[in-house]
Amino acid sequence: MCGIVGYIGSNNCVPVIIEGLKRLEYRGYDSSGIGVLDHSKLTVIKRKGKVSLLQEIVEKDGMTSNLGIGHTRWATHGEPNEINAHPHFNSENSLIVIHNGIIENYRTLKTGLEKLGYEFLSKTDTEVLAHLIDSFLKRGHNLSKSVRFALNEVDGTYGIAVLYAKEPDKIVVARKGSPLLLGIGNGENFIASDVSAIIAHTNNVVYLEDGEIAEVYTDRFVTKTIAGMPIDKFVEEVSMTLEEIDKGGYPTFMLKEIMEQPESVLNSIRGRLLEETGDIKLGGLTGFEDRLSKVKRFIITACGTSWHSALVGKYMFEQYLRIPTEVEYASEFRYRDPIVSSDDAVFFISQSGETADTLAAMREARSKGALCLGICNVVGSTIARESDAGVYIHAGPEIGVASTKAFTSQLIVLALITVLLARRKNMSLEEGRALVKEFNSLPQRIQEILDKNSEIEEIANHYKDAANFLYLGRGYNFPVALEGALKLKEISYIHAEGYPAAEMKHGPIALVDENMPVVFIAPKDSTYEKIVSNIEEIKARKGKTIIIASDEDYDIEKLADHVIRVPKTASILMPVLTVIPLQLLAYHIAMKKGLNVDQPRNLAKSVTVE
Ligand code: M6R
């Protein structure tokens, strides 16, 4: 949720850190801070609000140093203000700490430290770490040992970075449940919570695992477990480029990411379709196909948008594989002592691969013997690394907080897995080949919908002042209704609900009057006739209807205030198309309200706290 970046070397760390913080701002953006160590003196500057405000003051101040750390915050404990922003000092101003995660036992630790005479300035759990580490330094331990001893007393999650004025040659970092990596440069090193913060400087990274600590010097690094055992870590090369995390001429990351879906979908299918045999090749599942074909039950867990793609996955798996599939919120799954065994395969869908609830759900399923499979976007993320096997969606970096291209690529991967396994069961060669063709034609079809951008923007003009919205769909398009409603809620702050279209009669219809826009996802598929009846029911109550309909469906006009047409494809792939107008509709409504779609209020891109 929060972002960490740091630098040690011979250049000025300040612009490196500010630039890195800007790239991490999508992770948390209520306040930020920077701390540098120069001639054994620590200086900290913090600001409430955007990193650009911090940058202004840092530049005015002329802050400069070869060693520093910075943080962008998404508040958990204590309101977003300057005092609660990181870094936090110890009492003597000789040590600073920045922290992502939550120290669950901070109250107990705080009481103990107060008894020792420590005074607290902020309302954060992080300040406890500064004083706790200090208490070990005072007992004569060096920085690295003091950090390890302090972390031994901590319950909860952390990615931390620490600077100590009396050891000005290093940054000490540690991780448990919150990502942290080292960037290895030439005569300079970096630390970050996300590779995008440092990719402008190096492609060589070392991922810390939970329970690991590193001392990072200008020209080397030393890694240990929190218990103090030395460990060897490998330097990995990441393939992300700077262009991938820039706006590329678009006004927002969200629009860029919506518009690049023909390409991101192409990347998700690239090299995975076997046209001749109508088969699918997924390297990440090689060797697991037999076990997967024989499992008694699939479970898919995820959060937010990824949970919506999981719901579509259920429809796919059950229709084509006839394997019972349960979909569960990761946050519920992890705490209800779920009935899971080695007969089950559990999928964990996560764009970031770092979502705390999804990660914890995976660890729970693993402890019960289930086969754990990750479907992630971020290469090298924790869920990707800890799962038994899995498939990357290859959507490319998604920076906009509202997930768009990751959703369509998740759907693609779920459909690929479905066809892979169905071909081993009873899907015919013809059907396999036909579906492979459909996959291949998706980028072009997505482009056709994106070409209707200005038409959709025009529709948004009519609804930017609406207070509520309903989204209704059936079958494969019911989860799309949920996703359309979530997109609108999170970026436009308009209240929106998604329902299975028929369920609307059992309550939500009471809300319908001439002021209620109702979005129907109604392509021509097996549920079409039924959903037309539902549209009639809304029209009879004067609701405004925006209908996502098939290209050739002209009859629908008479029931629609607005129609957005989508091309035809196989039902299993239809959600990849029908969601796109909903992304654009939400986008334009939010933009017309003058809102920041990339960083909507209260949200963060990667939710690494429970
Ligand atoms: O990184 P993940 O896919 O695990 O994230 C899950 C949710 O936090 C995420 O989808 C969230 O709901 C988005 N803001 C939706 O746009």
XYZ file of C-alpha atoms and ligand atoms in Angstrom:
626
model
C 0.000 0.000 0.000
C 2.660 2.494 0.988
C 5.777 2.906 -1.116
C 9.426 2.707 -0.105
C 12.465 3.862 -2.062
C 16.059 4.473 -1.038
C 19.510 5.133 -2.463
C 23.140 4.753 -1.410
C 25.990 5.719 -3.746
C 27.971 8.665 -4.989
C 25.159 10.650 -6.637
C 22.617 12.923 -5.013
C 19.920 10.609 -3.642
C 17.193 13.269 -3.467
C 16.047 13.381 -7.128
C 16.330 9.564 -7.297
C 14.055 9.211 -4.280
C 11.549 11.873 -5.349
C 11.310 10.336 -8.833
C 10.906 6.867 -7.296
C 8.209 8.120 -4.920
C 6.293 9.598 -7.831
C 6.340 6.230 -9.541
C 5.131 4.610 -6.327
C 2.498 7.226 -5.611
C -0.198 4.946 -7.013
C 0.420 2.684 -4.023
C -0.479 5.302 -1.419
C -0.805 9.019 -1.708
C -2.012 10.737 1.406
C 1.386 11.992 2.552
C 5.059 11.429 1.877
C 8.460 12.020 3.364
C 12.179 11.803 2.727
C 15.060 11.367 5.144
C 18.744 11.794 4.243
C 21.974 11.216 6.100
C 24.766 13.705 5.455
C 27.893 14.191 7.571
C 26.383 12.057 10.339
C 23.280 14.259 10.468
C 19.812 13.047 9.619
C 17.404 15.482 7.992
C 13.755 14.670 7.386
C 11.152 16.552 5.338
C 7.512 15.404 5.249
C 4.364 16.720 3.641
C 0.680 15.907 3.698
C -0.707 15.259 0.205
C 0.964 14.543 -3.089
C 4.654 13.832 -3.662
C 4.789 16.981 -5.820
C 4.242 19.034 -2.631
C 7.134 17.228 -0.984
C 9.243 17.820 -4.075
C 8.560 21.569 -3.975
C 9.751 21.933 -0.414
C 12.726 19.606 -0.866
C 13.892 21.611 -3.884
C 13.426 24.912 -2.059
C 15.417 23.540 0.861
C 18.239 22.418 -1.446
C 18.342 19.039 0.290
C 21.193 16.875 -0.980
C 23.009 13.733 0.147
C 24.401 10.423 -1.114
C 22.251 8.348 1.222
C 18.538 8.560 1.851
C 15.149 6.868 2.090
C 11.661 8.018 1.122
C 8.102 6.930 1.720
C 4.661 7.547 0.307
C 1.909 6.688 2.744
C -1.551 5.137 2.764
C -2.663 5.758 6.330
C -3.541 2.811 8.564
C -2.824 4.129 12.078
C -3.247 7.859 12.557
C -4.726 10.359 10.125
C -2.772 11.525 7.086
C -0.743 14.495 8.322
C 2.872 15.591 8.553
C 3.469 14.134 12.002
C 2.190 10.705 11.055
C 4.006 10.669 7.701
C 7.243 8.655 7.531
C 10.213 8.657 8.241
C 9.968 8.515 12.033
C 12.864 9.428 14.305
C 14.078 7.890 17.531
C 14.199 10.325 20.470
C 17.782 11.473 19.789
C 17.210 12.034 16.069
C 20.016 9.598 15.280
C 17.846 6.993 13.533
C 14.962 7.057 11.052
C 12.538 4.344 9.976
C 10.065 4.007 7.132
C 7.589 1.163 7.143
C 4.923 -0.534 5.041
C 2.535 -2.931 6.768
C 0.963 -3.072 10.207
C 2.589 -3.754 13.583
C -0.282 -5.617 15.213
C 1.099 -5.615 18.760
C 2.156 -1.968 18.647
C 0.016 -1.004 21.654
C 1.737 -3.540 23.905
C 5.154 -2.556 22.567
C 4.337 1.129 22.995
C 3.283 0.683 26.629
C 6.527 -1.183 27.338
C 8.608 1.529 25.660
C 6.746 4.311 27.476
C 7.641 2.611 30.739
C 11.290 2.872 29.645
C 10.801 6.616 29.164
C 10.254 6.772 25.378
C 7.932 9.523 24.215
C 5.794 9.227 21.110
C 5.034 12.092 18.759
C 2.811 10.366 16.208
C -0.231 8.108 16.250
C 1.469 5.527 14.046
C 2.470 1.965 14.725
C 5.729 2.695 12.867
C 7.141 5.031 15.500
C 7.224 2.037 17.838
C 9.825 0.485 15.545
C 12.092 3.551 15.769
C 12.113 3.437 19.585
C 12.274 -0.344 19.775
C 15.349 -0.467 17.527
C 16.800 2.393 19.570
C 16.340 0.377 22.772
C 18.600 -2.353 21.347
C 21.158 0.173 20.057
C 21.330 1.533 23.604
C 22.223 -1.951 24.818
C 25.354 -1.794 22.639
C 24.228 -3.748 19.563
C 24.986 -2.565 16.051
C 22.197 -1.405 13.716
C 21.641 -4.675 11.886
C 21.431 -6.693 15.116
C 19.205 -4.098 16.760
C 16.790 -4.234 13.820
C 16.731 -8.035 13.975
C 16.153 -8.079 17.731
C 13.408 -5.483 17.428
C 11.665 -7.387 14.638
C 11.735 -10.526 16.764
C 9.357 -8.750 19.135
C 6.993 -7.609 16.428
C 3.735 -9.297 15.378
C 2.351 -8.190 12.050
C 3.716 -7.249 8.672
C 6.514 -5.013 7.580
C 8.740 -3.854 4.828
C 11.125 -1.436 6.521
C 14.166 0.682 5.774
C 16.349 2.188 8.493
C 19.152 4.765 8.522
C 21.397 5.302 11.548
C 23.652 8.367 11.872
C 26.379 6.379 13.674
C 26.614 3.821 10.825
C 26.482 6.121 7.800
C 27.663 3.507 5.297
C 24.449 1.494 4.983
C 20.690 1.191 4.741
C 19.182 -1.724 6.665
C 16.008 -3.214 5.207
C 13.819 -6.153 6.208
C 10.612 -7.737 5.058
C 7.726 -9.802 6.339
C 4.458 -9.747 4.414
C 5.226 -6.504 2.588
C 7.369 -6.504 -0.551
C 10.917 -5.200 -0.552
C 13.736 -5.515 -3.046
C 17.261 -4.308 -3.629
C 18.285 -2.719 -6.917
C 21.887 -3.458 -7.761
C 23.740 -0.703 -9.583
C 27.326 0.070 -10.462
C 28.900 1.653 -7.386
C 25.417 2.485 -6.129
C 22.509 0.497 -4.775
C 18.783 1.067 -4.371
C 15.993 -0.256 -2.232
C 12.304 -0.226 -3.122
C 8.970 -1.804 -2.391
C 8.244 -2.074 -6.110
C 10.635 -2.426 -9.006
C 8.928 0.402 -10.917
C 10.513 2.875 -8.463
C 14.063 2.035 -9.525
C 13.739 0.608 -13.026
C 15.065 3.891 -14.472
C 18.402 3.063 -12.823
C 18.809 -0.700 -12.866
C 17.200 -3.921 -14.092
C 19.112 -6.072 -11.612
C 17.185 -6.827 -8.473
C 17.293 -9.037 -5.404
C 13.894 -9.901 -3.956
C 13.863 -10.277 -0.189
C 11.669 -13.077 1.163
C 9.638 -12.923 4.349
C 11.866 -13.070 7.410
C 14.934 -11.693 5.631
C 17.059 -8.648 6.381
C 19.720 -6.924 4.277
C 22.475 -4.428 4.921
C 22.871 -2.410 1.752
C 26.178 -0.627 1.138
C 27.375 1.401 -1.849
C 29.129 -1.542 -3.476
C 27.695 -4.690 -1.841
C 24.905 -6.124 0.222
C 24.730 -8.675 3.042
C 21.612 -10.785 3.587
C 20.555 -12.780 6.639
C 17.449 -14.234 8.169
C 15.882 -12.264 11.000
C 17.311 -15.011 13.237
C 20.789 -14.032 12.023
C 21.641 -16.903 9.655
C 23.599 -15.737 6.590
C 21.790 -16.442 3.282
C 22.880 -16.194 -0.341
C 20.578 -14.262 -2.630
C 20.589 -14.207 -6.418
C 20.478 -11.119 -8.561
C 17.617 -11.393 -11.070
C 17.131 -9.373 -14.221
C 13.693 -7.832 -14.687
C 12.392 -7.058 -18.133
C 10.166 -4.075 -17.331
C 10.972 -0.913 -19.269
C 10.512 2.718 -18.324
C 8.106 3.289 -21.235
C 5.795 0.645 -19.799
C 5.259 2.703 -16.672
C 4.856 6.079 -18.384
C 1.575 7.567 -19.632
C 2.638 7.360 -23.272
C 0.838 10.557 -24.325
C -2.471 9.731 -22.591
C -3.863 12.137 -19.984
C -4.162 9.343 -17.401
C -2.771 5.889 -16.749
C -6.302 4.519 -16.639
C -7.102 5.635 -20.188
C -3.737 4.399 -21.410
C -4.372 1.016 -19.817
C -7.912 0.760 -21.218
C -6.641 1.697 -24.674
C -3.758 -0.750 -24.666
C -6.009 -3.772 -24.172
C -5.677 -5.028 -27.761
C -1.963 -5.300 -27.035
C -2.198 -6.589 -23.453
C -4.654 -9.289 -24.528
C -2.333 -10.203 -27.388
C 0.499 -10.516 -24.872
C -1.652 -12.801 -22.720
C -2.277 -15.215 -25.611
C 1.095 -14.883 -27.341
C 2.783 -18.260 -27.817
C 0.016 -20.072 -25.971
C -2.365 -21.036 -28.812
C -1.778 -24.132 -30.968
C -3.898 -23.494 -34.055
C -3.415 -26.894 -35.717
C -4.410 -29.002 -32.747
C -6.809 -26.560 -31.087
C -4.726 -26.907 -27.934
C -3.256 -24.499 -25.408
C 0.283 -24.386 -24.097
C 0.854 -22.878 -20.665
C 4.463 -23.333 -19.566
C 3.642 -22.491 -15.962
C 1.297 -25.477 -15.697
C 3.522 -28.009 -17.471
C 3.599 -31.222 -15.464
C 0.456 -30.287 -13.530
C -2.119 -31.005 -16.278
C -2.870 -34.575 -15.120
C -3.343 -33.600 -11.529
C -5.526 -30.678 -12.564
C -7.714 -32.852 -14.768
C -8.340 -35.178 -11.838
C -9.023 -32.746 -8.996
C -12.382 -33.115 -7.286
C -12.950 -29.412 -6.882
C -11.528 -26.053 -7.836
C -11.550 -23.109 -5.486
C -10.692 -19.635 -6.732
C -9.936 -16.908 -4.242
C -9.137 -13.259 -4.861
C -10.206 -9.723 -3.943
C -11.910 -6.878 -5.788
C -11.678 -6.950 -9.552
C -9.670 -10.169 -9.430
C -12.564 -11.729 -7.507
C -14.865 -10.741 -10.370
C -12.627 -12.515 -12.857
C -12.680 -15.517 -10.515
C -16.480 -15.569 -10.798
C -16.222 -15.664 -14.584
C -13.699 -18.495 -14.108
C -16.307 -20.483 -12.206
C -18.698 -20.247 -15.131
C -15.913 -21.359 -17.491
C -14.662 -24.285 -15.384
C -18.102 -25.613 -14.608
C -19.404 -25.333 -18.166
C -16.427 -26.895 -19.915
C -14.754 -29.071 -17.280
C -17.745 -30.056 -15.160
C -15.552 -29.634 -12.081
C -17.371 -27.991 -9.155
C -15.777 -24.598 -8.588
C -16.153 -22.392 -5.555
C -15.243 -18.742 -5.595
C -14.419 -17.081 -2.354
C -13.233 -13.713 -1.111
C -9.682 -14.293 0.076
C -10.370 -12.311 3.242
C -13.172 -14.705 4.213
C -11.436 -17.869 3.091
C -8.388 -17.301 5.248
C -10.259 -16.948 8.523
C -13.015 -19.530 8.346
C -10.944 -22.662 8.645
C -11.959 -23.684 5.103
C -12.487 -27.326 4.195
C -9.635 -27.859 1.761
C -7.555 -30.938 1.064
C -5.021 -32.394 -1.333
C -7.956 -33.345 -3.622
C -8.494 -29.652 -4.351
C -6.710 -27.194 -6.576
C -6.928 -23.609 -5.416
C -6.307 -20.681 -7.767
C -5.175 -17.333 -6.395
C -5.816 -14.450 -8.754
C -3.979 -11.221 -8.055
C -2.792 -8.492 -10.390
C -0.151 -7.314 -7.936
C 0.629 -10.730 -6.497
C 1.036 -8.956 -3.155
C -2.521 -8.583 -1.813
C -2.276 -9.501 1.866
C -5.584 -11.384 2.066
C -4.927 -13.405 -1.082
C -1.421 -14.270 0.050
C -2.671 -15.359 3.465
C -5.409 -17.447 1.802
C -2.733 -19.175 -0.251
C -0.662 -19.986 2.810
C -3.794 -21.373 4.496
C -4.618 -23.602 1.496
C -1.019 -24.775 1.250
C -0.970 -25.746 4.936
C -3.988 -27.960 4.174
C -2.245 -29.748 1.315
C -4.066 -28.207 -1.658
C -2.349 -27.563 -4.972
C -1.826 -23.788 -5.033
C -1.831 -22.034 -8.400
C -1.146 -18.346 -8.925
C -2.606 -16.169 -11.671
C -0.611 -12.961 -11.345
C 0.501 -10.011 -13.396
C 3.564 -8.807 -11.513
C 6.444 -11.106 -12.346
C 8.373 -12.209 -9.274
C 5.607 -11.092 -6.894
C 5.140 -12.997 -3.658
C 2.072 -14.981 -4.736
C 3.790 -15.896 -8.010
C 6.870 -17.073 -6.154
C 5.114 -18.961 -3.385
C 2.570 -20.863 -5.495
C 3.221 -24.450 -6.653
C 2.664 -23.429 -10.255
C 0.782 -20.769 -12.138
C 0.297 -18.591 -15.134
C 1.372 -14.997 -15.632
C -1.235 -12.858 -17.336
C 1.435 -10.653 -19.006
C -0.760 -7.550 -19.113
C 2.250 -5.295 -18.434
C 2.493 -2.861 -15.509
C -0.899 -1.578 -14.383
C -0.489 1.743 -12.597
C -4.053 3.142 -12.520
C -5.626 2.144 -9.215
C -8.751 0.955 -11.004
C -7.885 -2.361 -12.580
C -8.748 -2.571 -16.291
C -6.309 -4.392 -18.539
C -5.399 -6.822 -15.758
C -9.060 -7.879 -15.605
C -9.299 -8.702 -19.309
C -5.993 -10.563 -19.200
C -7.098 -12.534 -16.127
C -10.197 -13.583 -18.094
C -7.986 -14.651 -20.979
C -5.801 -16.796 -18.739
C -8.820 -18.430 -17.096
C -10.224 -19.214 -20.546
C -6.852 -20.594 -21.674
C -6.715 -22.886 -18.643
C -10.286 -23.991 -19.370
C -9.522 -24.918 -22.977
C -6.209 -26.549 -22.007
C -7.986 -28.904 -19.608
C -11.155 -29.315 -21.670
C -9.108 -30.559 -24.634
C -7.741 -33.282 -22.354
C -11.324 -34.170 -21.408
C -14.004 -34.052 -24.033
C -13.619 -30.875 -26.052
C -13.420 -31.844 -29.730
C -10.631 -30.857 -32.103
C -13.116 -28.667 -34.017
C -14.279 -26.846 -30.929
C -10.685 -26.383 -29.746
C -9.672 -24.940 -33.118
C -12.735 -22.691 -33.230
C -11.945 -21.285 -29.789
C -8.294 -20.734 -30.708
C -9.563 -18.637 -33.628
C -11.782 -16.656 -31.292
C -8.854 -15.950 -28.970
C -6.843 -14.726 -31.940
C -9.543 -12.360 -33.109
C -10.026 -10.686 -29.713
C -7.440 -7.874 -30.099
C -9.149 -6.682 -33.297
C -12.602 -6.896 -31.691
C -11.436 -4.987 -28.625
C -10.095 -2.282 -30.935
C -13.514 -2.010 -32.606
C -15.054 -1.251 -29.199
C -12.308 1.204 -28.257
C -13.023 3.051 -31.506
C -16.415 3.915 -29.982
C -14.715 5.925 -27.249
C -16.254 9.269 -28.218
C -19.727 7.697 -28.524
C -19.342 6.386 -24.964
C -18.033 9.734 -23.765
C -21.198 11.320 -25.149
C -23.343 8.892 -23.140
C -21.339 9.790 -20.021
C -22.486 13.418 -20.424
C -26.054 12.332 -19.622
C -25.155 10.519 -16.395
C -22.335 12.399 -14.714
C -24.752 13.805 -12.137
C -26.548 10.540 -11.366
C -26.524 9.529 -7.711
C -26.960 5.802 -8.266
C -26.494 3.207 -10.972
C -27.581 -0.393 -11.413
C -25.608 -2.881 -13.521
C -27.351 -6.078 -14.581
C -26.135 -9.125 -16.487
C -26.717 -12.858 -16.657
C -24.473 -15.892 -16.948
C -20.943 -14.959 -18.000
C -21.973 -11.325 -17.928
C -23.217 -11.241 -14.351
C -19.652 -10.820 -12.986
C -19.139 -8.173 -15.667
C -22.065 -6.269 -14.128
C -20.297 -6.432 -10.752
C -17.085 -5.209 -12.319
C -18.825 -2.348 -14.159
C -20.390 -1.200 -10.888
C -17.067 -1.416 -9.041
C -15.303 0.635 -11.724
C -17.897 3.372 -11.494
C -17.918 3.402 -7.670
C -14.203 3.557 -7.174
C -13.375 6.343 -9.587
C -16.567 8.465 -9.768
C -17.813 7.961 -6.171
C -21.301 7.309 -7.579
C -23.090 4.568 -5.723
C -23.500 1.561 -8.029
C -24.659 -2.016 -7.554
C -24.225 -5.030 -9.780
C -26.764 -7.863 -9.784
C -27.700 -10.928 -11.769
C -30.404 -9.387 -13.963
C -33.216 -11.640 -12.761
C -32.371 -11.047 -9.110
C -33.286 -7.390 -9.629
C -36.964 -8.328 -9.206
C -36.259 -9.518 -5.672
C -35.486 -6.125 -4.225
C -33.398 -3.649 -6.221
C -36.306 -2.935 -8.575
C -37.771 -0.860 -5.749
C -35.028 1.699 -6.461
C -35.967 2.132 -10.094
C -37.573 5.370 -11.233
C -36.905 7.892 -13.986
C -33.686 8.947 -12.247
C -32.110 5.500 -12.115
C -29.703 4.591 -14.915
C -29.579 0.839 -15.436
C -26.765 -0.660 -17.457
C -27.648 -3.996 -19.051
C -24.998 -6.318 -20.415
C -27.117 -8.114 -22.984
C -25.163 -9.625 -25.879
C -26.925 -12.289 -27.976
C -26.182 -15.461 -26.048
C -28.194 -18.233 -24.387
C -29.569 -15.817 -21.762
C -30.569 -13.115 -24.250
C -34.356 -13.681 -24.308
C -34.464 -13.722 -20.525
C -32.528 -10.506 -20.114
C -34.755 -8.762 -22.652
C -37.672 -9.466 -20.284
C -35.658 -7.887 -17.464
C -35.017 -4.809 -19.604
C -38.782 -4.560 -20.271
C -39.372 -4.650 -16.508
C -37.037 -1.688 -15.992
C -38.517 0.260 -18.920
C -42.007 -0.285 -17.496
C -40.793 1.578 -14.399
C -39.273 4.431 -16.415
C -35.652 3.522 -15.622
C -33.033 4.816 -18.051
C -31.400 1.951 -19.931
C -27.879 1.795 -21.303
C -27.543 -1.503 -23.116
C -24.368 -3.293 -24.117
C -25.700 -5.242 -27.102
C -24.425 -7.354 -29.970
C -23.569 -5.649 -33.243
C -26.403 -7.199 -35.183
C -29.109 -6.741 -32.550
C -31.349 -3.960 -33.889
C -34.514 -5.012 -32.000
C -32.933 -3.848 -28.749
C -33.089 -0.192 -29.881
C -36.714 0.198 -28.822
C -35.873 -0.701 -25.223
C -32.753 1.404 -24.951
C -32.017 4.991 -24.090
C -28.483 4.275 -25.269
C -26.931 1.274 -26.975
C -23.235 0.434 -27.072
C -22.550 -2.342 -29.536
C -19.926 -5.037 -29.177
C -18.812 -7.595 -31.791
C -19.631 -11.279 -31.503
C -17.390 -13.905 -29.970
C -17.751 -17.212 -28.102
C -19.743 -16.829 -24.852
C -16.730 -17.863 -22.769
C -14.795 -14.865 -24.166
C -17.679 -12.393 -24.245
C -16.811 -10.750 -20.873
C -13.466 -9.662 -22.363
C -15.475 -7.521 -24.791
C -18.492 -6.469 -22.743
C -16.428 -5.037 -19.888
C -14.632 -2.547 -22.125
C -17.553 -0.131 -22.676
C -18.144 -0.242 -18.917
C -14.540 0.747 -18.212
C -14.853 3.656 -20.648
C -18.228 4.733 -19.290
C -16.904 4.845 -15.714
C -13.774 6.628 -16.917
C -15.626 9.394 -18.752
C -18.180 9.935 -15.989
C -15.355 10.345 -13.441
C -13.368 12.662 -15.724
C -16.448 14.816 -16.326
C -16.794 15.138 -12.575
C -13.221 16.421 -12.497
C -11.890 13.511 -10.443
C -8.453 11.935 -10.290
C -9.128 8.534 -11.838
C -5.596 7.228 -11.359
C -5.561 7.901 -7.642
C -9.127 7.813 -6.357
C -9.642 8.817 -2.755
C -8.983 6.294 0.009
C -7.747 3.588 -2.350
C -4.324 2.131 -3.075
C -3.144 -0.060 -5.880
C -1.807 -2.933 -3.903
C -3.545 -3.720 -0.639
C -0.802 -5.226 1.486
C -2.623 -4.862 4.803
C -5.611 -6.947 5.893
O -3.618 -6.929 -6.910
P -4.926 -7.658 -6.724
O -5.517 -8.129 -7.995
O -4.800 -8.767 -5.715
O -5.889 -6.565 -6.106
C -7.183 -6.901 -5.697
C -8.017 -5.667 -5.448
O -7.449 -4.880 -4.441
C -8.169 -4.806 -6.715
O -8.705 -5.547 -7.764
C -9.078 -3.596 -6.438
O -10.376 -4.013 -6.196
C -9.018 -2.614 -7.607
N -8.979 -1.276 -7.116
C -10.167 -2.740 -8.530
O -10.149 -1.822 -9.554
